[in-house]
C-alpha positions as a printed NumPy array, in Angstrom:
array([[ 83.341, 121.799,  76.691],
       [ 81.044, 118.232,  77.652],
       [ 81.937, 114.631,  77.77 ],
       [ 82.19 , 112.357,  74.572],
       [ 80.301, 109.753,  74.133],
       [ 82.328, 107.329,  75.524],
       [ 83.31 , 109.261,  78.62 ],
       [ 79.584, 109.045,  79.108],
       [ 79.552, 105.209,  78.989],
       [ 82.609, 104.802,  81.049],
       [ 82.475, 101.817,  83.299],
       [ 81.848, 102.668,  86.998],
       [ 85.206, 101.782,  88.158],
       [ 86.631, 103.338,  85.724],
       [ 85.131, 107.017,  86.79 ],
       [ 87.389, 107.555,  89.525],
       [ 90.228, 107.35 ,  87.66 ],
       [ 88.714, 109.353,  84.974],
       [ 87.572, 112.483,  87.541],
       [ 91.305, 112.074,  88.731],
       [ 93.388, 112.685,  85.741],
       [ 90.674, 114.568,  83.868],
       [ 90.419, 117.069,  87.119],
       [ 94.254, 117.656,  87.119],
       [ 94.136, 117.894,  83.526],
       [ 91.683, 121.077,  83.791],
       [ 92.594, 122.722,  86.412],
       [ 95.868, 122.646,  85.212],
       [ 95.301, 124.137,  81.99 ],
       [ 93.696, 126.338,  84.227],
       [ 96.57 , 127.147,  86.314],
       [ 99.243, 127.354,  83.382],
       [ 96.296, 130.651,  82.043],
       [ 95.483, 132.324,  85.053],
       [ 99.545, 132.673,  86.358],
       [100.482, 133.374,  82.565],
       [ 97.815, 136.185,  81.935],
       [ 98.733, 137.316,  86.081],
       [102.492, 137.444,  85.247],
       [103.22 , 137.687,  81.478],
       [106.959, 138.465,  82.064],
       [107.484, 135.457,  84.005],
       [107.572, 131.615,  82.891],
       [105.344, 128.656,  84.731],
       [106.132, 125.541,  85.217],
       [104.343, 122.331,  86.968],
       [106.073, 119.953,  88.791],
       [104.557, 117.405,  91.211],
       [104.954, 118.149,  94.661],
       [105.052, 114.408,  95.488],
       [108.568, 114.271,  93.77 ],
       [110.283, 117.439,  94.937],
       [108.96 , 116.61 ,  98.7  ],
       [110.515, 113.469,  98.409],
       [114.274, 115.183,  98.246],
       [113.459, 116.712, 101.149],
       [111.58 , 114.28 , 103.555],
       [111.463, 110.832, 103.94 ],
       [108.381, 109.031, 103.626],
       [106.006, 109.352, 105.967],
       [107.942, 111.613, 108.137],
       [106.007, 113.75 , 108.047],
       [103.065, 112.677, 110.63 ],
       [100.65 , 114.073, 108.406],
       [ 98.589, 111.709, 105.747],
       [ 97.982, 115.099, 103.596],
       [100.365, 117.474, 101.063],
       [100.056, 119.247,  97.736],
       [ 99.159, 117.327,  94.15 ],
       [102.022, 120.195,  92.599],
       [103.339, 123.032,  92.67 ],
       [103.514, 125.851,  90.466],
       [106.72 , 127.619,  90.236],
       [106.547, 131.196,  88.094],
       [110.189, 131.801,  87.138],
       [112.833, 134.129,  85.305],
       [115.672, 133.296,  84.794],
       [118.388, 134.996,  87.49 ],
       [115.599, 135.668,  89.783],
       [113.844, 134.235,  92.233],
       [110.711, 131.632,  91.601],
       [107.158, 132.174,  93.364],
       [106.019, 128.74 ,  94.487],
       [102.307, 127.988,  94.817],
       [101.318, 124.81 ,  96.051],
       [ 98.149, 123.383,  94.601],
       [ 95.436, 120.447,  95.334],
       [ 93.292, 118.588,  92.408],
       [ 90.029, 116.738,  92.551],
       [ 87.359, 115.521,  90.282],
       [ 83.401, 113.982,  90.502],
       [ 80.813, 113.556,  88.565],
       [ 78.377, 114.799,  90.764],
       [ 75.725, 115.947,  89.47 ],
       [ 75.579, 119.866,  90.972],
       [ 78.204, 122.125,  92.984],
       [ 77.949, 120.388,  96.115],
       [ 80.31 , 117.73 ,  95.257],
       [ 82.892, 120.092,  94.292],
       [ 82.182, 122.564,  97.422],
       [ 83.09 , 119.175,  99.665],
       [ 86.   , 118.665,  97.493],
       [ 87.146, 121.659,  97.75 ],
       [ 87.399, 121.376, 101.556],
       [ 89.427, 118.59 , 101.211],
       [ 91.745, 120.325,  99.01 ],
       [ 92.392, 122.989, 101.556],
       [ 93.899, 120.06 , 104.186],
       [ 96.132, 119.443, 101.553],
       [ 97.499, 123.149, 100.521],
       [ 97.883, 123.45 , 104.078],
       [100.343, 120.862, 105.094],
       [103.18 , 122.867, 102.701],
       [104.353, 126.053, 104.341],
       [106.812, 128.43 , 102.609],
       [108.406, 130.935, 104.442],
       [106.303, 132.896, 107.351],
       [103.551, 131.381, 109.051],
       [100.33 , 131.132, 107.39 ],
       [101.198, 133.834, 104.058],
       [101.482, 130.727, 101.464],
       [ 99.792, 131.601,  98.517],
       [ 97.706, 128.199,  97.152],
       [ 95.387, 126.902,  94.205],
       [ 92.33 , 124.646,  94.448],
       [ 90.324, 122.926,  92.234],
       [ 87.622, 120.681,  91.51 ],
       [ 86.225, 119.577,  88.079],
       [ 82.544, 118.994,  87.919],
       [ 82.849, 116.405,  85.558],
       [ 78.807, 116.192,  84.818],
       [ 77.071, 113.291,  82.636],
       [ 74.362, 115.919,  81.182],
       [ 75.877, 119.425,  81.396],
       [ 79.254, 120.738,  80.619],
       [ 82.327, 120.447,  82.062],
       [ 82.362, 122.945,  85.014],
       [ 86.18 , 123.781,  87.386],
       [ 86.13 , 125.202,  90.041],
       [ 88.774, 127.144,  91.869],
       [ 89.462, 128.685,  94.516],
       [ 92.563, 130.807,  94.651],
       [ 94.16 , 132.21 ,  98.56 ],
       [ 96.923, 135.4  ,  98.512],
       [ 99.853, 135.099, 100.591],
       [103.007, 137.497, 100.725],
       [105.001, 133.943, 101.003],
       [105.954, 131.717,  98.689],
       [109.07 , 133.67 ,  97.267],
       [112.361, 131.774,  96.93 ],
       [114.755, 134.577,  97.773],
       [118.087, 134.621,  97.514],
       [119.998, 135.549, 100.758],
       [124.812, 136.409, 101.149],
       [124.669, 133.174, 102.991],
       [122.186, 131.012, 101.006],
       [122.783, 132.359,  97.005],
       [120.773, 130.631,  94.564],
       [122.618, 127.754,  92.769],
       [123.741, 127.11 ,  89.5  ],
       [120.853, 124.897,  87.937],
       [123.743, 122.895,  86.059],
       [125.181, 121.254,  89.3  ],
       [123.35 , 117.748,  90.389],
       [120.558, 118.119,  93.232],
       [120.946, 116.556,  96.595],
       [118.607, 115.226,  99.204],
       [118.264, 117.237, 102.148],
       [116.933, 115.43 , 105.793],
       [114.832, 118.23 , 106.606],
       [112.634, 118.009, 110.181],
       [109.391, 117.65 , 109.164],
       [106.438, 120.076, 110.981],
       [105.622, 123.371, 110.373],
       [106.703, 125.792, 113.341],
       [104.323, 128.589, 114.235],
       [105.102, 131.803, 115.221],
       [106.47 , 132.587, 118.339],
       [104.38 , 134.338, 121.46 ],
       [105.979, 135.708, 123.447],
       [109.069, 133.97 , 124.808],
       [107.689, 130.678, 124.454],
       [107.702, 128.195, 121.114],
       [104.68 , 126.511, 120.226],
       [105.669, 123.156, 118.881],
       [105.822, 122.24 , 115.018],
       [102.086, 121.366, 113.605],
       [102.429, 118.226, 111.277],
       [103.324, 118.881, 107.304],
       [106.363, 120.413, 105.507],
       [107.776, 124.082, 106.159],
       [110.37 , 125.435, 103.534],
       [112.268, 128.291, 105.373],
       [114.152, 130.412, 104.249],
       [117.552, 128.621, 105.142],
       [116.373, 126.206, 102.352],
       [115.084, 128.366,  99.543],
       [117.689, 127.883,  97.533],
       [117.83 , 124.138,  97.981],
       [114.276, 124.247,  97.219],
       [114.444, 126.803,  94.032],
       [117.016, 123.945,  92.722],
       [114.939, 120.633,  93.356],
       [112.234, 122.344,  91.625],
       [114.108, 123.48 ,  88.232],
       [115.797, 120.069,  88.278],
       [112.84 , 118.125,  88.676],
       [110.364, 119.703,  86.107],
       [113.549, 119.521,  83.583],
       [113.25 , 115.102,  84.327],
       [109.629, 115.859,  83.722],
       [110.232, 117.023,  79.99 ],
       [113.089, 114.321,  79.77 ],
       [110.412, 111.688,  81.004],
       [107.68 , 113.119,  78.201],
       [110.412, 112.981,  75.951],
       [110.908, 108.973,  76.86 ],
       [114.423, 109.161,  77.58 ],
       [115.354, 107.05 ,  81.026],
       [118.799, 108.449,  81.344],
       [117.917, 111.719,  80.666],
       [115.508, 111.644,  82.89 ],
       [117.323, 110.074,  85.739],
       [120.382, 112.27 ,  85.534],
       [118.349, 115.473,  86.715],
       [116.232, 113.421,  89.752],
       [117.898, 112.506,  93.526],
       [117.871, 108.788,  94.515],
       [115.278, 109.287,  96.569],
       [113.253, 110.63 ,  93.797],
       [113.97 , 107.49 ,  92.567],
       [116.586, 108.214,  89.434],
       [117.924, 104.545,  89.686],
       [113.796, 103.48 ,  88.279],
       [114.681, 105.575,  85.148],
       [118.548, 103.996,  84.121],
       [116.987, 100.356,  82.652],
       [114.417, 101.833,  79.993],
       [115.249, 102.609,  76.275],
       [116.895, 106.507,  74.973],
       [115.601, 107.914,  71.723],
       [117.866, 107.652,  69.186],
       [120.019, 110.971,  69.452],
       [121.375, 109.69 ,  73.13 ],
       [121.349, 106.141,  72.404],
       [121.941, 102.91 ,  70.234],
       [117.818, 102.24 ,  70.337],
       [115.472, 103.764,  67.814],
       [112.786, 105.007,  68.74 ],
       [110.823, 108.15 ,  67.317],
       [111.128, 111.428,  65.349],
       [109.213, 113.412,  63.938],
       [108.906, 117.073,  62.004],
       [105.943, 118.753,  63.518],
       [104.465, 122.448,  62.358],
       [108.278, 122.454,  60.855],
       [109.786, 121.844,  63.846],
       [112.152, 118.664,  64.501],
       [110.855, 116.665,  67.094],
       [112.281, 113.527,  69.04 ],
       [110.241, 111.24 ,  71.5  ],
       [108.243, 108.079,  71.349],
       [105.054, 107.323,  70.328],
       [102.4  , 104.566,  71.801],
       [ 99.669, 103.312,  69.582],
       [ 95.961, 102.686,  70.979],
       [ 92.784, 102.193,  70.5  ],
       [ 90.097, 104.967,  71.089],
       [ 86.166, 104.257,  69.696],
       [ 87.36 , 100.744,  68.356],
       [ 90.078, 103.247,  66.014],
       [ 93.84 , 103.184,  65.881],
       [ 95.054, 105.89 ,  67.121],
       [ 98.962, 106.994,  67.373],
       [100.108, 109.405,  70.212],
       [103.678, 111.25 ,  69.489],
       [105.185, 112.461,  72.855],
       [108.52 , 114.178,  72.752],
       [110.616, 117.14 ,  72.831],
       [112.037, 119.737,  70.205],
       [115.336, 118.4  ,  68.942],
       [117.84 , 121.108,  69.292],
       [116.597, 121.788,  73.23 ],
       [116.996, 118.723,  74.27 ],
       [119.68 , 118.359,  73.045],
       [120.828, 120.66 ,  75.951],
       [119.712, 117.809,  78.383],
       [120.787, 114.94 ,  77.008],
       [123.881, 112.834,  78.247],
       [125.146, 113.091,  75.172],
       [125.396, 115.253,  71.823],
       [124.536, 114.719,  68.236],
       [128.596, 113.32 ,  68.007],
       [128.526, 111.041,  70.654],
       [130.151, 113.039,  73.121],
       [129.835, 113.315,  77.079],
       [127.318, 116.485,  77.991],
       [127.306, 117.749,  81.138],
       [123.319, 119.013,  80.726],
       [122.804, 122.475,  80.207],
       [119.522, 123.49 ,  82.534],
       [120.222, 127.205,  82.624],
       [120.453, 127.193,  79.326],
       [117.423, 125.263,  78.158],
       [115.398, 127.552,  80.969],
       [116.888, 130.781,  79.121],
       [116.083, 128.933,  75.884],
       [112.214, 128.252,  76.842],
       [112.15 , 131.523,  78.548],
       [113.48 , 133.758,  75.632],
       [111.016, 131.437,  73.137],
       [107.449, 132.48 ,  74.82 ],
       [104.965, 133.098,  72.306],
       [106.472, 132.036,  69.433],
       [105.482, 128.773,  69.596],
       [103.007, 127.312,  66.844],
       [ 99.241, 127.953,  68.063],
       [ 97.935, 125.567,  65.034],
       [ 96.498, 122.89 ,  65.97 ],
       [ 96.285, 120.294,  63.133],
       [ 99.403, 119.126,  60.741],
       [ 98.714, 118.624,  57.368],
       [101.728, 116.362,  56.71 ],
       [101.447, 114.569,  60.301],
       [ 97.383, 113.998,  59.511],
       [ 96.426, 114.996,  62.922],
       [ 95.984, 117.425,  65.855],
       [ 99.552, 118.998,  67.426],
       [ 99.841, 120.446,  70.659],
       [103.013, 122.546,  71.632],
       [104.041, 123.316,  74.737],
       [106.518, 126.712,  76.001],
       [108.444, 124.365,  77.444],
       [109.565, 122.6  ,  74.129],
       [107.427, 119.489,  74.721],
       [104.778, 118.043,  72.291],
       [101.921, 116.345,  71.701],
       [100.527, 114.918,  68.431],
       [ 97.521, 112.515,  67.581],
       [ 96.635, 111.192,  64.259],
       [ 94.548, 107.85 ,  63.01 ],
       [ 96.081, 104.994,  61.595],
       [ 94.326, 102.551,  59.268],
       [ 93.81 ,  99.249,  60.025]])
C-alpha cells in the first residue's frame, strides 16, 4: 500500500496526527490478522488500554508516565481470556532507523503493564513507516510470555458480564518476585494480580462493548457499559439512534444486513463523502437500554458475545454494495463502516 497524493502533500503540522492515527490503524489491523490466524478458535477484541486502566487505578497514581495503548483480548465464551498489551507508533522517516527508535520507545509502554508473573506478560509493539516515496511498512515485534491469562479461581470466579462493572483502587506498582526472605520494592507501573483477574476480565469485556455502542453513535448505550471513572457521564447527554430514543439518526441496509448507527458528511479531495458507522440491528438490540417495543432492556453482553463468537466467518466478505453505492466493511463484532460519494 502507498500514500495517496493528498496524503503525501499533507501540511507539515498534520503529519504527526497522520502518523499516529494511520500507525494505529495499520498496527491494529495486523494484530487482529495475526492473532486470528494463531488462535482460530477464539475471538479477538481490541480495547483502549487507557479506558480500562482508569477503572482500576487513579490517573497519575502509578508514578510512571508510560502505559500500553491497547489491549488485545483473545477470548472464548465461558473461558478465561488471554490479554496482550500493545503499543503503536508511526513515522514519516526515509528508512527503518526511525522505526527502530520507535520500537524501543514502545517497549517502555508495554513494560508498564504486568498481568500475573513478573516478566511473563506477552506483548506486541508496532512502528508504521509512512514513506513519502515507497510503500507503507509495518514493523512489529512480539515478546512471548506465559502470563496474560485471566484464569478463574474458586474464590475469584469469572463474573457475569451482564452485571455492571465497578471501579477498583488497586495499589500502583509492579511487584518483583521475592529474593529469599526479602520482598523488593514495587517498580513503577500497573500490575494485575491473580485476585484481580475476574474484575479485569469483566472490565475488558464491558469496555469493548461500550466501544461497539460508541461506534453506533449511541451515548446512552455507551454509558451503561462504562464505570464513572471511565467517563460514563460524558455519554449521557448525546443523541440516540432510532431504536433506542426519540431522536432519529441513521439506519441502512448494507450487503442485505440491517444496520443502525450514525453518519457524517465531509470533503475528501474536494468531493463530498458520506460515512456511515453502525452495528447490526439484531445485535444492537441486545445492548441498548430499551428494546424495539420501548421496554427496558437490562443489556445482554453475555448473549452478544456468544452471538458474535458463533458468527465468526459468516459476515459478508465483499467490499462493495451496489445499492449503497460505495465500499462497505463489516467487522466480526457486528460493526460496519460504509462510505459513498454524494452529489453536490
